[in-house]
CSV table of N, CA and C in Angstrom, one decimal:
chain,number,residue,atom,x,y,z
A,1028,MET,N,8.3,-66.8,80.6
A,1028,MET,CA,7.4,-65.7,80.4
A,1028,MET,C,8.1,-64.4,80.1
A,1029,THR,N,9.2,-64.2,80.8
A,1029,THR,CA,10.0,-63.0,80.5
A,1029,THR,C,10.5,-63.0,79.1
A,1030,SER,N,10.8,-64.2,78.7
A,1030,SER,CA,11.3,-64.2,77.3
A,1030,SER,C,10.2,-63.8,76.3
A,1031,LEU,N,9.0,-64.2,76.6
A,1031,LEU,CA,7.9,-63.8,75.8
A,1031,LEU,C,7.6,-62.3,75.8
A,1032,LEU,N,7.7,-61.8,77.0
A,1032,LEU,CA,7.5,-60.4,77.2
A,1032,LEU,C,8.6,-59.6,76.5
A,1033,THR,N,9.9,-60.1,76.6
A,1033,THR,CA,11.0,-59.4,75.9
A,1033,THR,C,10.8,-59.5,74.4
A,1034,GLN,N,10.4,-60.6,74.0
A,1034,GLN,CA,10.1,-60.8,72.5
A,1034,GLN,C,9.0,-59.9,72.1
A,1035,GLU,N,7.9,-59.8,72.9
A,1035,GLU,CA,6.8,-58.9,72.6
A,1035,GLU,C,7.2,-57.5,72.5
A,1036,ILE,N,8.1,-57.0,73.4
A,1036,ILE,CA,8.6,-55.7,73.4
A,1036,ILE,C,9.4,-55.4,72.2
A,1037,ARG,N,10.3,-56.4,71.9
A,1037,ARG,CA,11.2,-56.2,70.7
A,1037,ARG,C,10.3,-56.2,69.4
A,1038,LEU,N,9.3,-57.0,69.3
A,1038,LEU,CA,8.5,-57.0,68.1
A,1038,LEU,C,7.7,-55.7,68.1
A,1039,SER,N,7.2,-55.2,69.2
A,1039,SER,CA,6.5,-53.9,69.2
A,1039,SER,C,7.4,-52.8,68.7
A,1040,LYS,N,8.7,-52.7,69.2
A,1040,LYS,CA,9.6,-51.7,68.7
A,1040,LYS,C,9.8,-51.8,67.2
A,1041,ARG,N,10.0,-53.1,66.8
A,1041,ARG,CA,10.2,-53.3,65.4
A,1041,ARG,C,9.0,-52.8,64.5
A,1042,HIS,N,7.8,-53.1,65.1
A,1042,HIS,CA,6.6,-52.6,64.4
A,1042,HIS,C,6.6,-51.1,64.3
A,1043,GLU,N,7.0,-50.5,65.4
A,1043,GLU,CA,7.0,-49.0,65.4
A,1043,GLU,C,8.0,-48.5,64.4
A,1044,GLU,N,9.1,-49.1,64.2
A,1044,GLU,CA,10.2,-48.7,63.3
A,1044,GLU,C,9.6,-48.9,61.8
A,1045,ILE,N,9.0,-50.0,61.6
A,1045,ILE,CA,8.4,-50.2,60.2
A,1045,ILE,C,7.3,-49.2,59.9
A,1046,VAL,N,6.5,-48.9,60.9
A,1046,VAL,CA,5.4,-47.9,60.7
A,1046,VAL,C,6.0,-46.6,60.4
A,1047,SER,N,7.0,-46.2,61.2
A,1047,SER,CA,7.6,-44.9,61.0
A,1047,SER,C,8.3,-44.8,59.6
A,1048,GLN,N,9.0,-45.9,59.2
A,1048,GLN,CA,9.6,-46.0,57.9
A,1048,GLN,C,8.6,-45.9,56.8
A,1049,ARG,N,7.4,-46.5,57.0
A,1049,ARG,CA,6.3,-46.5,56.0
A,1049,ARG,C,5.8,-45.0,55.9
A,1050,LEU,N,5.6,-44.3,57.0
A,1050,LEU,CA,5.2,-42.9,57.0
A,1050,LEU,C,6.2,-42.0,56.3
A,1051,MET,N,7.5,-42.3,56.5
A,1051,MET,CA,8.5,-41.5,55.8
A,1051,MET,C,8.4,-41.7,54.3
A,1052,LEU,N,8.3,-43.0,53.9
A,1052,LEU,CA,8.2,-43.3,52.5
A,1052,LEU,C,7.0,-42.7,51.8
A,1053,LEU,N,5.8,-42.8,52.6
A,1053,LEU,CA,4.6,-42.2,52.0
A,1053,LEU,C,4.8,-40.7,51.9
A,1054,GLN,N,5.4,-40.1,52.8
A,1054,GLN,CA,5.7,-38.6,52.8
A,1054,GLN,C,6.6,-38.3,51.6
A,1055,ARG,N,7.6,-39.1,51.4
A,1055,ARG,CA,8.5,-38.9,50.2
A,1055,ARG,C,7.7,-39.0,48.9
A,1056,MET,N,6.9,-40.1,48.8
A,1056,MET,CA,6.1,-40.3,47.6
A,1056,MET,C,5.2,-39.1,47.3
A,1057,GLU,N,4.6,-38.6,48.4
A,1057,GLU,CA,3.6,-37.5,48.3
A,1057,GLU,C,4.4,-36.3,47.8
A,1058,ASN,N,5.6,-36.0,48.4
A,1058,ASN,CA,6.4,-34.9,48.0
A,1058,ASN,C,6.8,-35.0,46.5
A,1059,LYS,N,7.2,-36.2,46.1
A,1059,LYS,CA,7.6,-36.4,44.7
A,1059,LYS,C,6.5,-36.2,43.8
A,1060,SER,N,5.3,-36.7,44.2
A,1060,SER,CA,4.1,-36.5,43.3
A,1060,SER,C,3.8,-35.0,43.2
A,1061,GLU,N,3.9,-34.3,44.2
A,1061,GLU,CA,3.6,-32.8,44.2
A,1061,GLU,C,4.6,-32.1,43.3
A,1062,ASP,N,5.9,-32.5,43.4
A,1062,ASP,CA,6.9,-32.0,42.5
A,1062,ASP,C,6.7,-32.3,41.1
A,1063,GLN,N,6.2,-33.5,40.8
A,1063,GLN,CA,5.9,-33.9,39.4
A,1063,GLN,C,4.7,-33.0,38.9
A,1064,ASN,N,3.7,-32.9,39.7
A,1064,ASN,CA,2.6,-32.1,39.3
A,1064,ASN,C,3.0,-30.6,39.0
A,1065,LYS,N,3.8,-30.1,39.9
A,1065,LYS,CA,4.3,-28.7,39.7
A,1065,LYS,C,5.1,-28.6,38.4
A,1066,GLY,N,5.9,-29.7,38.1
A,1066,GLY,CA,6.7,-29.7,36.9
A,1066,GLY,C,5.8,-29.8,35.7
A,1067,LYS,N,4.8,-30.6,35.8
A,1067,LYS,CA,3.8,-30.7,34.6
A,1067,LYS,C,3.1,-29.4,34.4
A,1068,ALA,N,2.7,-28.7,35.5
A,1068,ALA,CA,2.0,-27.4,35.4
A,1068,ALA,C,2.9,-26.4,34.8
A,1069,SER,N,4.2,-26.4,35.2
A,1069,SER,CA,5.1,-25.4,34.7
A,1069,SER,C,5.4,-25.7,33.2
A,1070,SER,N,5.5,-27.0,32.8
A,1070,SER,CA,5.7,-27.3,31.4
A,1070,SER,C,4.5,-26.9,30.6
A,1071,THR,N,3.4,-27.2,31.1
A,1071,THR,CA,2.1,-26.8,30.4
A,1071,THR,C,2.1,-25.3,30.2
A,1072,GLN,N,2.4,-24.6,31.2
A,1072,GLN,CA,2.4,-23.1,31.1
A,1072,GLN,C,3.5,-22.6,30.1
A,1073,ALA,N,4.6,-23.2,30.2
A,1073,ALA,CA,5.7,-22.9,29.2
A,1073,ALA,C,5.3,-23.2,27.8
A,1074,ALA,N,4.6,-24.3,27.6
A,1074,ALA,CA,4.1,-24.7,26.2
A,1074,ALA,C,3.1,-23.7,25.7
A,1075,LYS,N,2.2,-23.3,26.6
A,1075,LYS,CA,1.2,-22.3,26.2
A,1075,LYS,C,1.8,-20.9,25.9
A,1076,ALA,N,2.8,-20.5,26.7
A,1076,ALA,CA,3.5,-19.3,26.4
A,1076,ALA,C,4.3,-19.4,25.1
A,1077,ALA,N,4.9,-20.5,24.8
A,1077,ALA,CA,5.6,-20.7,23.5
A,1077,ALA,C,4.6,-20.7,22.4
A,1078,LEU,N,3.5,-21.3,22.5
A,1078,LEU,CA,2.4,-21.3,21.5
A,1078,LEU,C,2.0,-19.8,21.2
A,1079,GLN,N,1.7,-19.1,22.2
A,1079,GLN,CA,1.3,-17.7,22.0
A,1079,GLN,C,2.4,-16.9,21.3
A,1080,ARG,N,3.7,-17.1,21.8
A,1080,ARG,CA,4.8,-16.4,21.1
A,1080,ARG,C,4.9,-16.8,19.6
A,1081,ASN,N,4.7,-18.1,19.3
A,1081,ASN,CA,4.8,-18.5,17.9
A,1081,ASN,C,3.7,-17.9,17.1
A,1082,VAL,N,2.5,-17.8,17.7
A,1082,VAL,CA,1.4,-17.2,16.9
A,1082,VAL,C,1.7,-15.7,16.6
A,1083,ARG,N,2.2,-15.0,17.6
A,1083,ARG,CA,2.6,-13.6,17.4
A,1083,ARG,C,3.6,-13.5,16.4
A,1084,LEU,N,4.6,-14.3,16.4
A,1084,LEU,CA,5.7,-14.3,15.5
A,1084,LEU,C,5.2,-14.6,14.1
A,1085,LEU,N,4.3,-15.5,13.9
A,1085,LEU,CA,3.7,-15.9,12.6
A,1085,LEU,C,2.9,-14.7,12.1
A,1086,LYS,N,2.2,-14.0,12.9
A,1086,LYS,CA,1.4,-12.8,12.5
A,1086,LYS,C,2.4,-11.7,12.0
A,1087,ASP,N,3.5,-11.5,12.8
A,1087,ASP,CA,4.5,-10.5,12.4
A,1087,ASP,C,5.1,-10.8,11.1
A,1088,ILE,N,5.4,-12.1,10.9
A,1088,ILE,CA,6.0,-12.5,9.6
A,1088,ILE,C,5.1,-12.3,8.5
A,1089,GLU,N,3.8,-12.6,8.7
A,1089,GLU,CA,2.8,-12.4,7.6
A,1089,GLU,C,2.6,-10.9,7.3
A,1090,ALA,N,2.6,-10.1,8.3
A,1090,ALA,CA,2.5,-8.7,8.1
A,1090,ALA,C,3.7,-8.1,7.4
A,1091,ALA,N,4.9,-8.6,7.7
A,1091,ALA,CA,6.1,-8.2,7.0
A,1091,ALA,C,6.1,-8.6,5.6
A,1092,GLU,N,5.6,-9.8,5.3
A,1092,GLU,CA,5.5,-10.4,4.0
A,1092,GLU,C,4.6,-9.5,3.1
A,1093,LYS,N,3.4,-9.2,3.7
A,1093,LYS,CA,2.5,-8.3,3.0
A,1093,LYS,C,3.1,-6.9,2.7
A,1094,SER,N,3.8,-6.4,3.6
A,1094,SER,CA,4.5,-5.1,3.4
A,1094,SER,C,5.5,-5.2,2.3
A,1095,LEU,N,6.3,-6.3,2.3
A,1095,LEU,CA,7.3,-6.4,1.3
A,1095,LEU,C,6.6,-6.6,-0.1
A,1096,GLN,N,5.5,-7.4,-0.1
A,1096,GLN,CA,4.8,-7.6,-1.4
A,1096,GLN,C,4.3,-6.3,-2.0
A,1097,THR,N,3.8,-5.4,-1.2
A,1097,THR,CA,3.3,-4.2,-1.7
A,1097,THR,C,4.5,-3.3,-2.2
A,1098,ARG,N,5.6,-3.4,-1.5
A,1098,ARG,CA,6.8,-2.7,-2.0
A,1098,ARG,C,7.3,-3.2,-3.3
A,1099,ILE,N,7.3,-4.5,-3.5
A,1099,ILE,CA,7.8,-5.2,-4.7
A,1099,ILE,C,6.9,-5.0,-5.8
A,1100,HIS,N,5.6,-5.3,-5.6
A,1100,HIS,CA,4.6,-5.2,-6.6
A,1100,HIS,C,3.5,-4.1,-6.2
A,1101,PRO,N,3.9,-2.9,-6.4
A,1101,PRO,CA,2.9,-1.8,-6.0
A,1101,PRO,C,1.7,-1.9,-6.9
A,1102,VAL,N,0.6,-1.4,-6.4
A,1102,VAL,CA,-0.6,-1.4,-7.2
A,1102,VAL,C,-0.5,-0.5,-8.4
A,1103,LEU,N,-0.8,-1.0,-9.5
A,1103,LEU,CA,-0.7,-0.3,-10.8
A,1103,LEU,C,-1.8,0.7,-11.0
A,1104,PRO,N,-1.6,1.9,-11.6
A,1104,PRO,CA,-2.7,2.8,-11.9
A,1104,PRO,C,-3.6,2.0,-12.9
A,1105,SER,N,-4.9,2.4,-12.9
A,1105,SER,CA,-5.9,1.7,-13.7
A,1105,SER,C,-5.6,1.7,-15.2
A,1106,GLU,N,-5.0,2.8,-15.6
A,1106,GLU,CA,-4.6,2.9,-17.1
A,1106,GLU,C,-3.6,1.8,-17.4
A,1107,VAL,N,-2.6,1.7,-16.6
A,1107,VAL,CA,-1.6,0.7,-16.8
A,1107,VAL,C,-2.2,-0.7,-16.7
A,1108,ALA,N,-3.0,-1.0,-15.8
A,1108,ALA,CA,-3.7,-2.3,-15.6
A,1108,ALA,C,-4.5,-2.6,-16.9
A,1109,ALA,N,-5.2,-1.6,-17.4
A,1109,ALA,CA,-6.0,-1.8,-18.6
A,1109,ALA,C,-5.2,-2.1,-19.8
A,1110,LEU,N,-4.1,-1.4,-19.9
A,1110,LEU,CA,-3.1,-1.7,-21.0
A,1110,LEU,C,-2.5,-3.1,-20.9
A,1111,GLU,N,-2.2,-3.5,-19.7
A,1111,GLU,CA,-1.7,-4.8,-19.5
A,1111,GLU,C,-2.7,-5.9,-19.8
A,1112,THR,N,-3.9,-5.7,-19.5
A,1112,THR,CA,-5.0,-6.6,-19.8
A,1112,THR,C,-5.2,-6.7,-21.3
A,1113,LEU,N,-5.2,-5.6,-22.0
A,1113,LEU,CA,-5.3,-5.6,-23.5
A,1113,LEU,C,-4.1,-6.3,-24.1
A,1114,TYR,N,-2.9,-6.1,-23.6
A,1114,TYR,CA,-1.7,-6.7,-24.1
A,1114,TYR,C,-1.8,-8.2,-24.0
A,1115,TRP,N,-2.2,-8.7,-22.9
A,1115,TRP,CA,-2.2,-10.2,-22.7
A,1115,TRP,C,-3.4,-10.8,-23.5
A,1116,ALA,N,-4.5,-10.0,-23.7
A,1116,ALA,CA,-5.5,-10.5,-24.6
A,1116,ALA,C,-5.0,-10.6,-26.0
A,1117,SER,N,-4.3,-9.6,-26.4
A,1117,SER,CA,-3.7,-9.7,-27.8
A,1117,SER,C,-2.7,-10.8,-27.9
A,1118,VAL,N,-1.9,-11.0,-26.9
A,1118,VAL,CA,-1.0,-12.1,-27.0
A,1118,VAL,C,-1.7,-13.4,-27.1
A,1119,GLU,N,-2.7,-13.6,-26.3
A,1119,GLU,CA,-3.5,-14.9,-26.3
A,1119,GLU,C,-4.2,-15.1,-27.7
A,1120,GLU,N,-4.6,-14.0,-28.3
A,1120,GLU,CA,-5.3,-14.1,-29.6
A,1120,GLU,C,-4.3,-14.5,-30.7
A,1121,TYR,N,-3.0,-14.1,-30.6
A,1121,TYR,CA,-2.1,-14.4,-31.7
A,1121,TYR,C,-1.2,-15.6,-31.4
A,1122,ILE,N,-1.4,-16.2,-30.2
A,1122,ILE,CA,-0.6,-17.4,-29.9
A,1122,ILE,C,-0.7,-18.5,-31.0
A,1123,PRO,N,-2.0,-18.9,-31.3
A,1123,PRO,CA,-2.1,-20.0,-32.3
A,1123,PRO,C,-1.4,-19.7,-33.6
A,1124,LYS,N,-1.5,-18.5,-34.1
A,1124,LYS,CA,-0.9,-18.2,-35.4
A,1124,LYS,C,0.7,-18.3,-35.3
A,1125,TRP,N,1.2,-17.7,-34.3
A,1125,TRP,CA,2.7,-17.7,-34.1
A,1125,TRP,C,3.2,-19.0,-33.7
A,1126,GLU,N,2.4,-19.8,-33.0
A,1126,GLU,CA,2.8,-21.1,-32.6
A,1126,GLU,C,3.1,-22.0,-33.8
A,1127,GLN,N,2.2,-22.0,-34.7
A,1127,GLN,CA,2.4,-22.8,-36.0
A,1127,GLN,C,3.6,-22.3,-36.7
A,1128,PHE,N,3.8,-21.0,-36.8
A,1128,PHE,CA,5.0,-20.4,-37.5
A,1128,PHE,C,6.3,-20.8,-36.8
A,1129,LEU,N,6.3,-20.7,-35.5
A,1129,LEU,CA,7.5,-21.0,-34.7
A,1129,LEU,C,7.9,-22.5,-34.7
A,1130,LEU,N,6.8,-23.3,-34.9
A,1130,LEU,CA,7.1,-24.8,-35.0
A,1130,LEU,C,7.5,-25.2,-36.4
A,1131,GLY,N,7.4,-24.2,-37.4
A,1131,GLY,CA,7.8,-24.5,-38.7
A,1131,GLY,C,6.7,-25.2,-39.6
A,1132,ARG,N,5.5,-25.1,-39.1
A,1132,ARG,CA,4.4,-25.7,-39.8
A,1132,ARG,C,3.6,-24.7,-40.7
A,1133,ALA,N,3.9,-23.4,-40.6
A,1133,ALA,CA,3.1,-22.4,-41.3
A,1133,ALA,C,4.0,-21.3,-41.7
A,1134,LEU,N,3.5,-20.5,-42.6
A,1134,LEU,CA,4.3,-19.3,-43.1
A,1134,LEU,C,4.1,-18.2,-42.0
A,1135,TYR,N,4.9,-17.1,-42.2
A,1135,TYR,CA,4.9,-16.0,-41.3
A,1135,TYR,C,3.5,-15.4,-41.3
A,1136,PRO,N,2.9,-15.2,-40.1
A,1136,PRO,CA,1.5,-14.7,-40.0
A,1136,PRO,C,1.4,-13.4,-40.8
A,1137,ALA,N,0.3,-13.3,-41.6
A,1137,ALA,CA,0.1,-12.1,-42.4
A,1137,ALA,C,-0.3,-10.9,-41.6
A,1138,SER,N,0.2,-9.8,-41.9
A,1138,SER,CA,-0.1,-8.6,-41.2
A,1138,SER,C,-1.3,-7.8,-41.8
A,1139,SER,N,-1.8,-6.8,-41.2
A,1139,SER,CA,-2.9,-6.1,-41.7
A,1139,SER,C,-2.5,-5.0,-42.7
A,1140,LYS,N,-3.4,-4.2,-43.1
A,1140,LYS,CA,-3.1,-3.2,-44.2
A,1140,LYS,C,-2.0,-2.3,-43.9
A,1141,ASN,N,-1.8,-1.9,-42.6
A,1141,ASN,CA,-0.7,-0.9,-42.3
A,1141,ASN,C,0.5,-1.7,-41.8
A,1142,GLY,N,0.5,-3.0,-41.7
A,1142,GLY,CA,1.7,-3.7,-41.4
A,1142,GLY,C,1.8,-4.1,-39.9
A,1143,ASN,N,0.8,-3.7,-39.1
A,1143,ASN,CA,0.9,-4.0,-37.7
A,1143,ASN,C,-0.4,-4.4,-37.1
A,1144,GLU,N,-0.8,-5.7,-37.3
A,1144,GLU,CA,-2.1,-6.2,-36.9
A,1144,GLU,C,-2.3,-6.1,-35.4
A,1145,ALA,N,-1.3,-6.3,-34.6
A,1145,ALA,CA,-1.4,-6.3,-33.1
A,1145,ALA,C,-1.7,-4.9,-32.7
A,1146,GLU,N,-1.1,-3.9,-33.3
A,1146,GLU,CA,-1.3,-2.5,-32.9
A,1146,GLU,C,-2.8,-2.1,-33.3
A,1147,ASP,N,-3.3,-2.6,-34.4
A,1147,ASP,CA,-4.7,-2.3,-34.8
A,1147,ASP,C,-5.6,-2.8,-33.8
A,1148,THR,N,-5.4,-4.1,-33.3
A,1148,THR,CA,-6.3,-4.7,-32.3
A,1148,THR,C,-6.3,-3.9,-31.0
A,1149,ILE,N,-5.1,-3.5,-30.6
A,1149,ILE,CA,-5.0,-2.7,-29.3
A,1149,ILE,C,-5.8,-1.4,-29.4
A,1150,GLN,N,-5.6,-0.7,-30.6
A,1150,GLN,CA,-6.3,0.5,-30.8
A,1150,GLN,C,-7.8,0.3,-30.8
A,1151,LYS,N,-8.3,-0.7,-31.5
A,1151,LYS,CA,-9.7,-1.0,-31.5
A,1151,LYS,C,-10.3,-1.3,-30.1
A,1152,ARG,N,-9.6,-2.0,-29.4
A,1152,ARG,CA,-10.0,-2.3,-28.0
A,1152,ARG,C,-10.0,-1.1,-27.1
A,1153,ALA,N,-9.0,-0.2,-27.3
A,1153,ALA,CA,-8.9,1.0,-26.5
A,1153,ALA,C,-10.0,2.0,-26.8
A,1154,GLN,N,-10.5,1.9,-28.1
A,1154,GLN,CA,-11.6,2.8,-28.5
A,1154,GLN,C,-12.9,2.4,-27.9
A,1155,ARG,N,-13.1,1.2,-27.5
A,1155,ARG,CA,-14.3,0.7,-27.0
A,1155,ARG,C,-14.7,1.3,-25.7
């Protein structure tokens, strides 16, 4: 009987050791889980901050690009813009004639009475 009692006491102590080890492991797991959650939260916060920073940087770059574009290509006065439009219209009008000449399929395009057909066209358009 004493042997059974001794064995019972030994088993009870062993049970208490196992239960205390289990509690320690559960506590460690809980702590590790909390640390992981904190890490995820800080990573998420860092990602959000990086996204906001990138958006601000992109806006700054776009603003700088617009500023540089206006410096490189300033807005032309209306008279200059009108002349440019007339010039390109004249060029488009004469492309077919000159294209054939430059390809060697036609003679030199005939000019008007004063010798400058392109200038006549520009003057006519400017008078309108």
